[in-house]
Amino acid sequence: MIEEDQDLIDQSPPPPDPNPNPNSTIHPRRVSFEHGLLPIQKLVFADPIQTLAPVKRKLADAASNNRVGSGVIAEVLQISGDHARLVLETLGSVLHSEGDPLVGAKPEEVESVGADLRDLVLFLYIQSYKKLLPRTHKDSAAVADVWPSTSAFDGYLSALSPIQLVRSNSRRFMPSQADDEAHQLSYLQKHLANIISLLAEPVEGEGEGEESLVLSMEAFEHLGFLVQFGDKGSDVSPLSQATPFFANSDPDMPAVPVPASQVHDWLLQNIASALESITERISGKENGPSNASDQDDAMSDACDAPNKVASSGRGPCLIEGVSKTSLVKQASDLRGRSVKVVNCHDSVIYLLAPLRYATVHGCSDTTIVLGAVGKALRVEHCERVHVIAAAKRVCIANCRECVFFLGVNQRPLIVGDNHKLQVAPYNTYYSHLEEHMSEVGVEATINKWDKPLALGAVDPHDSLSHPAGVADAQAESAACVDPDQFINFLIPNWFNGEEIGSTKDNPFPLPDPYMAAQQRNLKNLEETRRSLSETPLEENRKKELSSALHVYFKDWLYASGNIRQLYCLQGD
């Protein structure tokens, strides 16, 4: 009898390997936390599981084929139709599955296509996430000389101003990738049981309770909205293929659902292992030699130091600390990537490539030209920055005295503490622009640059405390640039030796007032030229006039800072 029992023990299946691929590590899916949070108070639940469980039931009752449109979202969440559409557009920009109908939906189809119920529930859950506060740069003396002097506004700023958050005397900077990943993983670790319970289904015929909940492979794949497995330089595979439960399942046979508790325990083990690894890495760097370019392990293949550009296969390309220079990156450098431009000052940065996501953080007195951004562009904590971008979606947060020249398919979102923002239609082109726009899905026929949507002045996702009564305050919106002040931006020919693209002009049609203003300016210029050429002057007087014009032009080049671009062009 004892031998038989021993045989049964020997034949029992071994416990699942906490990670069937020991070379693969779990990571939070950062774009969901960086581009998927909305400062709408009604979406931020103090106790997500208690609130979302009944909300999920109401959404499910009204769902069609497990999808819900904007009308149902507005009714169940008690938000406006505009905000319900914003929920769908935001979710569509950060979905993990490119095959979801919402990702490829045309603007007029978004509200009817709707969202998968499970993705929507996860999206609503993470609205409770609190971002990590900006950290103090460990070498503040090294960055002090590239950061502008204190703004004249500093004595009048609220607790939310970009200067106090980013340019304070403590020199606060964007958290490193390792810090952010650890913070996001800790959040998921804390909330994992609730998240899994919202995706799980009870076993038929069994009573209620955690032990009777199971997770199908289809439901499990939706966790890919929050986490992914993969390492530096590797492709991200379907989440189920990283698990001991569903890996190598027969595609022609439905996989057997797995107890939710088993999935929970397996994910917790992986998260704990990843957190331990990140902690060791951060600890090693704090005790190791200084590195000016943020010390992110996932961004450690840094390019030449003067431009402070770092890149990796898994993380975004990081462009940090560029000061008083011009920098250009082309499609061969960035195609299909995400990019972050951080703490750059008094420079001109050209990123002429098809991009997925882009973030501009903590920059000042800089012009940034972005090629085509197919998912989302976020500009935050910037001062006196000009951003020129063709993008599907743009979010502006906590900026001041910035101008945005936009070709954007969705309404620009303005959140936080902003002052003296201006928006204008897109004003440039380069030869491969339309090719890049087509590659990432930005449409030239739709431009909502002049329809900004202002949300809350207080971001409920930051970790700061705010004065009572300001939670419902609305962000200051943006004014339109006066058509008479609108000018085209000329991108230098950076493509010597490369194939020239087909774009010959700005692909976004200019609104009538701006087109009329441009025609007036061109007419005035031609009249001035004709007047000068027809003025009867002696040869020596013509030389004096020509010399005076050159002097004034040179003075303007120095006063505007554009002389630096000429030197950079000569250097290239």
Coordinates of C-alpha atoms in Angstrom, one line a residue:
M1 CA 0.0 0.0 0.0
I2 CA 2.8 2.4 0.9
E3 CA 4.5 1.5 -2.4
E4 CA 1.3 2.3 -4.3
D5 CA 0.9 5.7 -2.6
Q6 CA 4.6 6.4 -3.5
D7 CA 3.8 5.5 -7.1
L8 CA 0.9 8.0 -7.1
I9 CA 3.1 10.7 -5.7
D10 CA 5.8 10.0 -8.3
Q11 CA 3.2 10.2 -11.1
S12 CA 1.6 13.5 -9.9
P13 CA 2.5 16.5 -12.1
P14 CA 5.3 18.7 -10.9
P15 CA 4.5 22.2 -9.8
P16 CA 4.6 24.8 -12.6
D17 CA 8.0 26.3 -13.3
P18 CA 7.7 30.0 -12.2
N19 CA 9.3 30.9 -15.5
P20 CA 9.3 28.3 -18.4
N21 CA 11.8 30.5 -20.2
P22 CA 14.6 31.4 -17.6
N23 CA 16.1 33.9 -20.0
S24 CA 12.9 36.0 -20.2
T25 CA 11.9 38.5 -17.5
I26 CA 8.5 40.0 -16.7
H27 CA 8.2 43.8 -17.3
P28 CA 5.3 46.2 -16.8
R29 CA 3.9 47.5 -20.1
R30 CA 5.0 51.0 -19.6
V31 CA 3.0 52.7 -22.3
S32 CA -0.2 51.8 -20.5
F33 CA 1.0 53.8 -17.4
E34 CA 2.7 56.6 -19.4
H35 CA 0.1 57.3 -22.1
G36 CA -3.0 55.6 -20.7
L37 CA -4.0 57.7 -17.7
L38 CA -6.7 60.3 -17.8
P39 CA -7.2 63.1 -15.2
I40 CA -11.0 62.6 -15.1
Q41 CA -12.1 62.4 -11.4
K42 CA -15.0 60.0 -12.1
L43 CA -12.6 57.4 -13.5
V44 CA -10.3 57.4 -10.5
F45 CA -11.7 54.9 -7.9
A46 CA -10.5 55.0 -4.3
D47 CA -11.3 51.3 -4.0
P48 CA -11.1 49.9 -7.6
I49 CA -12.3 46.4 -6.9
Q50 CA -15.3 47.4 -4.9
T51 CA -16.3 49.9 -7.6
L52 CA -15.3 48.1 -10.7
A53 CA -17.0 44.8 -9.9
P54 CA -20.5 46.2 -10.2
V55 CA -19.4 48.5 -13.1
K56 CA -18.2 45.4 -15.0
R57 CA -21.5 43.7 -14.5
K58 CA -23.4 46.7 -15.8
L59 CA -21.0 47.0 -18.8
A60 CA -21.3 43.3 -19.5
D61 CA -25.1 43.4 -19.4
A62 CA -25.1 46.1 -22.1
A63 CA -22.2 44.6 -24.2
S64 CA -22.5 43.3 -27.7
N65 CA -20.1 40.5 -28.5
N66 CA -18.2 41.4 -25.4
R67 CA -17.6 45.0 -26.7
V68 CA -19.0 48.3 -25.4
G69 CA -19.4 51.6 -27.3
S70 CA -19.2 55.1 -26.1
G71 CA -22.9 55.4 -25.3
V72 CA -22.8 52.6 -22.8
I73 CA -19.5 53.8 -21.3
A74 CA -21.0 57.3 -20.8
E75 CA -24.2 55.9 -19.2
V76 CA -22.5 53.4 -16.9
L77 CA -19.6 55.7 -15.8
Q78 CA -21.8 58.8 -15.7
I79 CA -19.4 60.8 -17.9
S80 CA -20.0 63.0 -20.9
G81 CA -20.1 61.7 -24.5
D82 CA -16.8 63.6 -25.2
H83 CA -15.1 62.0 -22.2
A84 CA -16.5 58.5 -23.2
R85 CA -15.0 59.0 -26.7
L86 CA -11.7 60.1 -25.1
V87 CA -11.7 56.9 -23.0
L88 CA -12.0 54.9 -26.2
E89 CA -9.3 56.9 -28.1
T90 CA -6.9 56.7 -25.2
L91 CA -7.4 53.0 -24.8
G92 CA -7.0 52.5 -28.5
S93 CA -3.6 54.3 -28.4
V94 CA -2.2 51.9 -25.7
L95 CA -3.8 48.6 -26.5
H96 CA -1.3 45.6 -26.6
S97 CA -3.1 43.8 -29.4
E98 CA -2.7 45.5 -32.8
G99 CA -5.4 43.2 -34.2
D100 CA -8.1 44.7 -31.9
P101 CA -10.8 46.5 -34.1
L102 CA -10.4 49.7 -31.9
V103 CA -6.7 50.1 -32.9
G104 CA -7.5 50.3 -36.6
A105 CA -10.9 52.0 -36.4
K106 CA -11.5 55.1 -38.5
P107 CA -12.4 58.3 -36.5
E108 CA -16.1 58.0 -37.4
E109 CA -16.1 54.3 -36.3
V110 CA -14.5 54.6 -32.9
E111 CA -17.7 55.1 -30.9
S112 CA -19.5 52.2 -32.6
V113 CA -16.6 49.8 -32.7
G114 CA -16.1 50.3 -28.9
A115 CA -13.7 48.4 -26.6
D116 CA -13.3 44.9 -25.5
L117 CA -14.9 44.7 -22.0
R118 CA -11.8 43.1 -20.4
D119 CA -9.4 45.7 -21.8
L120 CA -11.8 48.5 -20.7
V121 CA -12.0 47.1 -17.2
L122 CA -8.1 46.9 -16.9
F123 CA -7.8 50.4 -18.3
L124 CA -10.3 51.7 -15.7
Y125 CA -8.5 49.8 -12.9
I126 CA -5.1 51.4 -13.6
Q127 CA -6.6 54.9 -13.4
S128 CA -6.0 54.5 -9.6
Y129 CA -2.2 54.3 -10.3
K130 CA 0.0 57.0 -8.7
K131 CA 3.1 58.1 -10.7
L132 CA 6.5 58.1 -9.1
L133 CA 7.6 61.6 -8.1
P134 CA 10.5 63.1 -10.1
R135 CA 13.8 62.2 -8.6
T136 CA 16.7 64.4 -7.7
H137 CA 19.5 64.2 -10.2
K138 CA 22.5 62.8 -8.5
D139 CA 24.9 65.1 -10.3
S140 CA 22.9 68.4 -10.0
A141 CA 26.0 70.5 -10.5
A142 CA 26.7 68.9 -13.9
V143 CA 23.2 69.9 -15.2
A144 CA 23.0 73.3 -13.6
D145 CA 24.9 75.0 -16.4
V146 CA 22.6 73.6 -19.1
W147 CA 19.3 74.5 -17.4
P148 CA 18.0 78.0 -18.0
S149 CA 18.0 80.6 -15.2
T150 CA 15.1 81.0 -12.9
S151 CA 11.9 82.1 -14.7
A152 CA 10.3 85.4 -14.0
F153 CA 7.2 83.5 -13.1
D154 CA 8.8 81.6 -10.3
G155 CA 7.5 83.8 -7.5
Y156 CA 3.9 83.3 -8.7
L157 CA 3.7 79.6 -9.4
S158 CA 1.2 77.2 -7.9
A159 CA 2.3 73.9 -6.3
L160 CA 1.8 72.2 -9.7
S161 CA 4.1 74.3 -11.9
P162 CA 6.5 72.6 -14.2
I163 CA 9.4 74.7 -12.8
Q164 CA 8.7 73.6 -9.2
L165 CA 8.3 70.0 -10.2
V166 CA 11.3 69.8 -12.6
R167 CA 13.5 72.9 -12.2
S168 CA 13.5 73.4 -8.5
N169 CA 16.7 74.0 -6.6
S170 CA 16.7 70.2 -5.9
R171 CA 17.0 69.7 -9.7
R172 CA 14.3 67.1 -9.9
F173 CA 14.5 64.9 -13.0
M174 CA 12.4 62.2 -14.7
P175 CA 12.5 58.9 -12.9
S176 CA 14.9 56.4 -14.5
Q177 CA 13.5 53.4 -16.3
A178 CA 14.5 51.1 -13.6
D179 CA 12.8 53.3 -10.9
D180 CA 9.6 53.5 -13.0
E181 CA 9.6 49.7 -13.7
A182 CA 10.0 48.9 -10.0
H183 CA 7.2 51.3 -9.1
Q184 CA 4.8 49.9 -11.7
L185 CA 5.7 46.3 -10.8
S186 CA 5.1 47.1 -7.1
Y187 CA 1.6 48.5 -8.0
L188 CA 0.8 45.4 -10.0
Q189 CA 2.1 43.1 -7.2
K190 CA -0.3 44.9 -4.7
H191 CA -3.3 44.8 -7.0
L192 CA -2.8 41.5 -8.9
A193 CA -5.4 39.5 -7.0
N194 CA -8.0 42.1 -7.8
I195 CA -7.0 42.4 -11.4
I196 CA -7.1 38.7 -12.0
S197 CA -10.5 38.4 -10.3
L198 CA -11.9 40.9 -12.7
L199 CA -10.8 38.8 -15.7
A200 CA -11.7 35.4 -14.2
E201 CA -15.0 33.5 -14.5
P202 CA -16.6 31.2 -11.9
V203 CA -16.7 27.4 -12.6
E204 CA -20.2 26.3 -13.5
G205 CA -21.9 24.3 -10.8
E206 CA -19.5 25.5 -8.0
G207 CA -20.2 28.0 -5.3
E208 CA -18.8 31.6 -5.3
G209 CA -15.3 32.3 -4.0
E210 CA -11.8 32.6 -5.1
E211 CA -11.2 28.9 -5.3
S212 CA -13.9 28.5 -7.9
L213 CA -12.6 31.2 -10.3
V214 CA -10.7 30.1 -13.5
L215 CA -8.9 32.0 -16.2
S216 CA -9.2 31.1 -19.8
M217 CA -6.2 31.5 -22.2
E218 CA -8.2 34.3 -24.0
A219 CA -8.8 36.2 -20.8
F220 CA -5.2 35.6 -19.7
E221 CA -3.9 37.3 -22.9
H222 CA -5.6 40.5 -21.9
L223 CA -3.1 40.8 -19.0
G224 CA -0.7 41.7 -21.9
F225 CA -2.2 45.2 -21.5
L226 CA -0.3 45.4 -18.2
V227 CA 2.7 43.1 -18.4
Q228 CA 5.0 41.5 -21.0
F229 CA 7.8 39.0 -21.1
G230 CA 11.0 39.8 -23.1
D231 CA 14.5 41.1 -22.7
K232 CA 16.7 43.6 -24.3
G233 CA 16.7 43.2 -28.1
S234 CA 14.1 40.5 -28.1
D235 CA 10.6 40.5 -29.6
V236 CA 7.6 40.4 -27.3
S237 CA 5.7 37.1 -27.8
P238 CA 2.1 36.4 -26.8
L239 CA 1.8 36.4 -23.1
S240 CA 0.4 32.9 -23.0
Q241 CA 3.5 31.5 -24.6
A242 CA 5.6 32.6 -21.6
T243 CA 3.5 30.6 -19.2
P244 CA 3.6 26.9 -18.1
F245 CA -0.2 26.8 -18.4
F246 CA -0.8 27.7 -22.0
A247 CA 2.6 27.4 -23.7
N248 CA 2.6 25.0 -26.7
S249 CA -1.2 24.6 -26.5
D250 CA -2.8 23.0 -29.6
P251 CA -4.1 26.0 -31.7
D252 CA -7.0 23.8 -33.0
M253 CA -8.1 22.9 -29.5
P254 CA -9.3 25.4 -26.8
A255 CA -6.9 25.4 -23.9
V256 CA -8.3 24.2 -20.6
P257 CA -9.0 27.2 -18.2
V258 CA -6.6 27.4 -15.2
P259 CA -7.5 28.2 -11.6
A260 CA -7.1 31.9 -11.0
S261 CA -5.1 31.3 -7.8
Q262 CA -2.5 29.3 -9.8
V263 CA -2.1 32.1 -12.3
H264 CA -1.9 34.7 -9.5
D265 CA 0.8 32.7 -7.6
W266 CA 2.9 32.2 -10.8
L267 CA 2.7 35.9 -11.8
L268 CA 3.6 37.0 -8.2
Q269 CA 6.7 34.8 -8.3
N270 CA 7.8 36.4 -11.6
I271 CA 7.1 39.9 -10.3
A272 CA 9.0 39.3 -7.1
S273 CA 12.0 37.9 -9.1
A274 CA 12.0 40.9 -11.4
L275 CA 11.7 43.4 -8.5
E276 CA 14.7 41.7 -6.8
S277 CA 16.7 42.0 -10.0
I278 CA 15.8 45.7 -10.4
T279 CA 16.7 46.4 -6.8
E280 CA 20.1 44.8 -7.1
R281 CA 20.7 46.7 -10.3
I282 CA 19.8 50.1 -8.8
S283 CA 21.8 49.4 -5.7
G284 CA 24.8 48.5 -7.7
K285 CA 24.6 51.7 -9.7
E286 CA 24.2 53.9 -6.7
N287 CA 27.4 52.4 -5.3
G288 CA 29.2 52.4 -8.6
P289 CA 30.7 55.1 -10.8
S290 CA 28.6 58.0 -12.0
N291 CA 27.0 58.0 -15.4
A292 CA 25.5 61.2 -16.8
S293 CA 23.0 59.5 -19.1
D294 CA 20.5 58.2 -16.6
Q295 CA 22.1 54.8 -15.9
D296 CA 19.3 52.8 -17.3
D297 CA 20.5 49.2 -17.9
A298 CA 18.0 48.8 -20.7
M299 CA 19.4 51.9 -22.4
S300 CA 23.0 51.2 -21.9
D301 CA 24.1 51.0 -25.5
A302 CA 24.8 54.7 -25.5
C303 CA 25.9 56.5 -28.6
D304 CA 28.5 59.3 -28.6
A305 CA 28.5 61.2 -25.3
P306 CA 28.1 64.8 -26.7
N307 CA 24.5 64.1 -27.8
K308 CA 23.6 61.9 -24.8
V309 CA 21.6 59.5 -26.9
A310 CA 20.9 56.0 -25.6
S311 CA 19.1 53.2 -27.2
S312 CA 18.0 49.6 -26.7
G313 CA 16.0 46.9 -28.4
R314 CA 13.3 46.9 -25.7
G315 CA 13.2 50.4 -24.3
P316 CA 12.6 53.7 -26.1
C317 CA 15.5 55.7 -27.5
L318 CA 16.5 58.2 -24.9
I319 CA 17.7 61.7 -26.0
E320 CA 18.9 63.5 -22.8
G321 CA 20.7 66.6 -21.9
V322 CA 21.2 68.0 -25.4
S323 CA 22.3 71.6 -25.0
K324 CA 23.0 74.5 -27.4
T325 CA 23.3 72.4 -30.5
S326 CA 21.3 70.7 -33.3
L327 CA 20.6 67.0 -33.4
V328 CA 19.1 65.0 -36.2
K329 CA 17.8 61.4 -36.2
Q330 CA 16.4 59.7 -39.3
A331 CA 14.3 56.7 -40.0
S332 CA 17.4 54.5 -40.2
D333 CA 18.0 55.3 -36.5
L334 CA 14.4 55.2 -35.1
R335 CA 12.0 53.5 -37.5
G336 CA 9.1 51.9 -35.6
R337 CA 10.6 52.9 -32.3
S338 CA 9.5 55.0 -29.3
V339 CA 11.5 58.0 -28.2
K340 CA 12.0 60.2 -25.2
V341 CA 13.5 63.7 -25.3
V342 CA 14.5 64.6 -21.8
N343 CA 16.0 67.8 -20.2
C344 CA 17.2 69.4 -23.4
H345 CA 17.9 73.1 -23.6
D346 CA 18.4 75.8 -26.2
S347 CA 18.7 73.3 -29.1
V348 CA 17.0 72.2 -32.3
I349 CA 16.2 68.5 -32.4
Y350 CA 15.0 66.7 -35.6
L351 CA 13.5 63.2 -35.2
L352 CA 12.5 62.6 -38.8
A353 CA 11.2 59.0 -38.5
P354 CA 8.0 57.0 -38.2
L355 CA 7.5 56.5 -34.4
R356 CA 5.2 54.7 -32.2
Y357 CA 5.2 56.8 -29.0
A358 CA 7.1 60.0 -28.2
T359 CA 7.6 61.8 -24.9
V360 CA 9.1 65.3 -24.4
H361 CA 9.9 66.0 -20.8
G362 CA 11.5 68.9 -19.0
C363 CA 12.9 70.8 -22.0
S364 CA 13.3 74.5 -22.5
D365 CA 14.0 77.0 -25.2
T366 CA 14.1 74.2 -27.8
T367 CA 12.5 73.4 -31.1
I368 CA 11.6 69.7 -31.5
V369 CA 10.5 68.4 -34.9
L370 CA 8.9 64.9 -34.8
G371 CA 8.3 63.0 -38.0
A372 CA 5.1 60.9 -37.6
V373 CA 3.9 59.6 -34.3
G374 CA 1.4 56.8 -34.8
K375 CA 0.3 56.1 -31.3
A376 CA 0.7 59.1 -28.9
L377 CA 2.9 62.1 -28.2
R378 CA 3.1 63.5 -24.7
V379 CA 4.8 66.8 -23.9
E380 CA 5.2 67.6 -20.2
H381 CA 7.0 70.1 -17.8
C382 CA 8.4 72.2 -20.7
E383 CA 9.0 75.9 -21.1
R384 CA 9.3 78.0 -24.2
V385 CA 9.4 75.0 -26.4
H386 CA 8.2 74.8 -30.0
V387 CA 7.0 71.3 -30.9
I388 CA 6.2 70.5 -34.6
A389 CA 4.6 67.1 -35.0
A390 CA 2.4 65.0 -37.2
A391 CA 0.6 62.6 -34.7
K392 CA -2.5 60.6 -34.2
R393 CA -2.8 61.9 -30.6
V394 CA -1.1 64.6 -28.5
C395 CA -1.3 65.3 -24.7
I396 CA 0.2 68.5 -23.2
A397 CA 0.7 68.6 -19.4
N398 CA 2.2 71.2 -17.1
C399 CA 3.8 73.4 -19.8
R400 CA 4.3 77.2 -20.1
E401 CA 4.9 79.6 -23.0
C402 CA 5.1 76.7 -25.5
V403 CA 3.8 76.7 -29.1
F404 CA 2.6 73.5 -30.8
F405 CA 2.4 73.3 -34.6
L406 CA 0.2 70.2 -35.1
G407 CA -1.1 67.9 -37.7
V408 CA -3.2 65.7 -35.3
N409 CA -6.0 63.3 -35.9
Q410 CA -7.6 63.5 -32.4
R411 CA -8.3 66.5 -30.3
P412 CA -5.2 67.7 -28.4
L413 CA -5.5 66.9 -24.8
I414 CA -4.4 69.6 -22.3
V415 CA -4.1 68.7 -18.6
G416 CA -2.4 70.1 -15.5
D417 CA -1.0 73.5 -14.8
N418 CA -0.4 75.2 -18.1
H419 CA 0.2 78.9 -18.9
K420 CA 0.3 80.8 -22.2
L421 CA 0.1 77.8 -24.6
Q422 CA -0.5 78.3 -28.3
V423 CA -1.5 76.0 -31.0
A424 CA -1.1 76.3 -34.8
P425 CA -1.6 74.2 -37.9
Y426 CA 1.3 72.0 -39.0
N427 CA 4.0 74.1 -40.7
T428 CA 6.7 72.0 -42.3
Y429 CA 7.6 68.9 -44.4
Y430 CA 10.5 66.7 -45.3
S431 CA 10.7 64.4 -48.3
H432 CA 9.7 61.2 -46.5
L433 CA 7.0 62.7 -44.3
E434 CA 4.0 61.2 -46.2
E435 CA 5.6 57.8 -46.4
H436 CA 6.2 57.9 -42.6
M437 CA 2.7 59.1 -41.9
S438 CA 1.2 56.3 -44.0
E439 CA 3.5 53.7 -42.2
V440 CA 2.1 54.6 -38.8
G441 CA -1.4 55.6 -39.7
V442 CA -1.5 59.4 -39.4
E443 CA -4.0 60.9 -41.8
A444 CA -3.4 64.2 -43.5
T445 CA -7.1 64.8 -44.2
I446 CA -7.9 65.1 -40.5
N447 CA -6.3 67.9 -38.4
K448 CA -7.9 68.8 -35.1
W449 CA -5.1 71.2 -34.0
D450 CA -7.6 73.9 -33.2
K451 CA -10.0 71.8 -31.0
P452 CA -8.0 71.3 -27.8
L453 CA -9.8 69.4 -25.0
A454 CA -8.9 70.8 -21.5
L455 CA -9.3 68.5 -18.6
G456 CA -8.4 68.9 -14.9
A457 CA -5.7 71.3 -13.7
V458 CA -4.9 68.7 -11.0
D459 CA -3.5 65.3 -12.0
P460 CA -5.0 62.7 -9.7
H461 CA -2.3 60.3 -10.8
D462 CA 0.6 62.2 -9.3
S463 CA 1.8 61.6 -5.7
L464 CA 1.6 65.2 -4.6
S465 CA -0.9 66.5 -2.1
H466 CA -3.1 69.3 -3.4
P467 CA -5.1 72.1 -1.7
A468 CA -8.7 71.3 -0.9
G469 CA -11.2 72.4 -3.5
V470 CA -8.9 72.4 -6.6
A471 CA -9.7 68.9 -7.8
D472 CA -12.4 70.1 -10.1
A473 CA -10.5 73.0 -11.5
Q474 CA -10.1 73.0 -15.3
A475 CA -6.7 73.3 -17.1
E476 CA -6.0 76.5 -18.9
S477 CA -6.5 75.8 -22.6
A478 CA -4.4 77.0 -25.6
A479 CA -4.9 80.0 -27.8
C480 CA -4.5 79.9 -31.6
V481 CA -1.5 81.5 -33.1
D482 CA -2.4 84.7 -35.0
P483 CA -2.4 83.9 -38.7
D484 CA -0.2 87.0 -39.3
Q485 CA 2.4 85.5 -36.9
F486 CA 2.3 82.0 -38.6
I487 CA 5.4 81.1 -40.6
N488 CA 6.6 77.9 -42.2
F489 CA 9.5 76.0 -40.7
L490 CA 12.2 74.9 -43.2
I491 CA 13.9 71.6 -42.4
P492 CA 17.5 71.5 -43.8
N493 CA 18.3 68.8 -46.3
W494 CA 19.7 66.1 -44.0
F495 CA 19.3 63.4 -46.6
N496 CA 22.4 63.9 -48.8
G497 CA 23.3 60.6 -50.4
E498 CA 19.9 59.0 -49.5
E499 CA 16.9 58.3 -51.7
I500 CA 14.7 61.4 -51.8
G501 CA 11.0 60.8 -50.9
S502 CA 7.9 62.0 -52.7
T503 CA 6.7 64.8 -50.2
K504 CA 7.1 68.2 -51.8
D505 CA 4.9 70.3 -49.6
N506 CA 3.0 70.4 -46.3
P507 CA 0.6 67.4 -46.5
F508 CA -1.9 69.1 -44.0
P509 CA -4.1 71.7 -45.8
L510 CA -3.8 75.1 -44.2
P511 CA -7.0 76.7 -42.9
D512 CA -8.2 79.7 -45.0
P513 CA -7.0 82.5 -42.6
Y514 CA -3.5 81.0 -42.4
M515 CA -3.3 80.4 -46.2
A516 CA -4.5 84.0 -46.8
A517 CA -1.9 85.4 -44.4
Q518 CA 0.9 83.4 -46.1
Q519 CA -0.2 84.7 -49.5
R520 CA -0.1 88.3 -48.1
N521 CA 3.3 87.7 -46.7
L522 CA 4.6 86.3 -50.0
K523 CA 3.0 89.2 -51.9
N524 CA 4.7 91.7 -49.6
L525 CA 8.0 90.0 -50.0
E526 CA 7.8 90.1 -53.8
E527 CA 6.8 93.7 -53.7
T528 CA 9.8 94.5 -51.4
R529 CA 12.1 92.6 -53.8
R530 CA 10.8 94.4 -56.8
S531 CA 10.9 97.8 -55.1
L532 CA 14.6 97.2 -54.2
S533 CA 15.5 96.0 -57.6
E534 CA 13.8 98.9 -59.4
T535 CA 15.1 101.6 -57.1
P536 CA 17.5 103.8 -59.2
L537 CA 20.7 103.6 -57.1
E538 CA 24.3 104.1 -58.0
E539 CA 26.5 101.0 -57.8
N540 CA 28.2 102.1 -54.6
R541 CA 24.8 102.8 -53.0
K542 CA 23.6 99.3 -54.0
K543 CA 26.6 97.8 -52.3
E544 CA 25.9 99.8 -49.1
L545 CA 22.2 98.6 -49.1
S546 CA 23.3 95.0 -49.7
S547 CA 25.8 95.3 -46.9
A548 CA 23.3 96.8 -44.5
L549 CA 20.8 94.0 -45.2
H550 CA 23.5 91.4 -44.5
V551 CA 24.3 93.1 -41.2
Y552 CA 20.7 93.2 -40.1
F553 CA 20.3 89.5 -41.1
K554 CA 23.4 88.6 -39.2
D555 CA 22.2 90.5 -36.1
W556 CA 18.9 88.6 -36.4
L557 CA 20.7 85.2 -36.7
Y558 CA 22.6 85.9 -33.4
A559 CA 19.7 87.4 -31.6
S560 CA 17.4 84.5 -32.4
G561 CA 20.0 81.8 -31.8
N562 CA 19.7 80.5 -35.4
I563 CA 23.4 81.2 -36.0
R564 CA 24.1 78.0 -34.1
Q565 CA 22.1 75.9 -36.6
L566 CA 24.2 77.3 -39.5
Y567 CA 27.4 76.3 -37.7
C568 CA 25.9 72.8 -37.1
L569 CA 25.0 72.5 -40.7
Q570 CA 28.5 73.5 -41.7
G571 CA 29.9 70.9 -39.3
D572 CA 27.8 68.2 -40.9

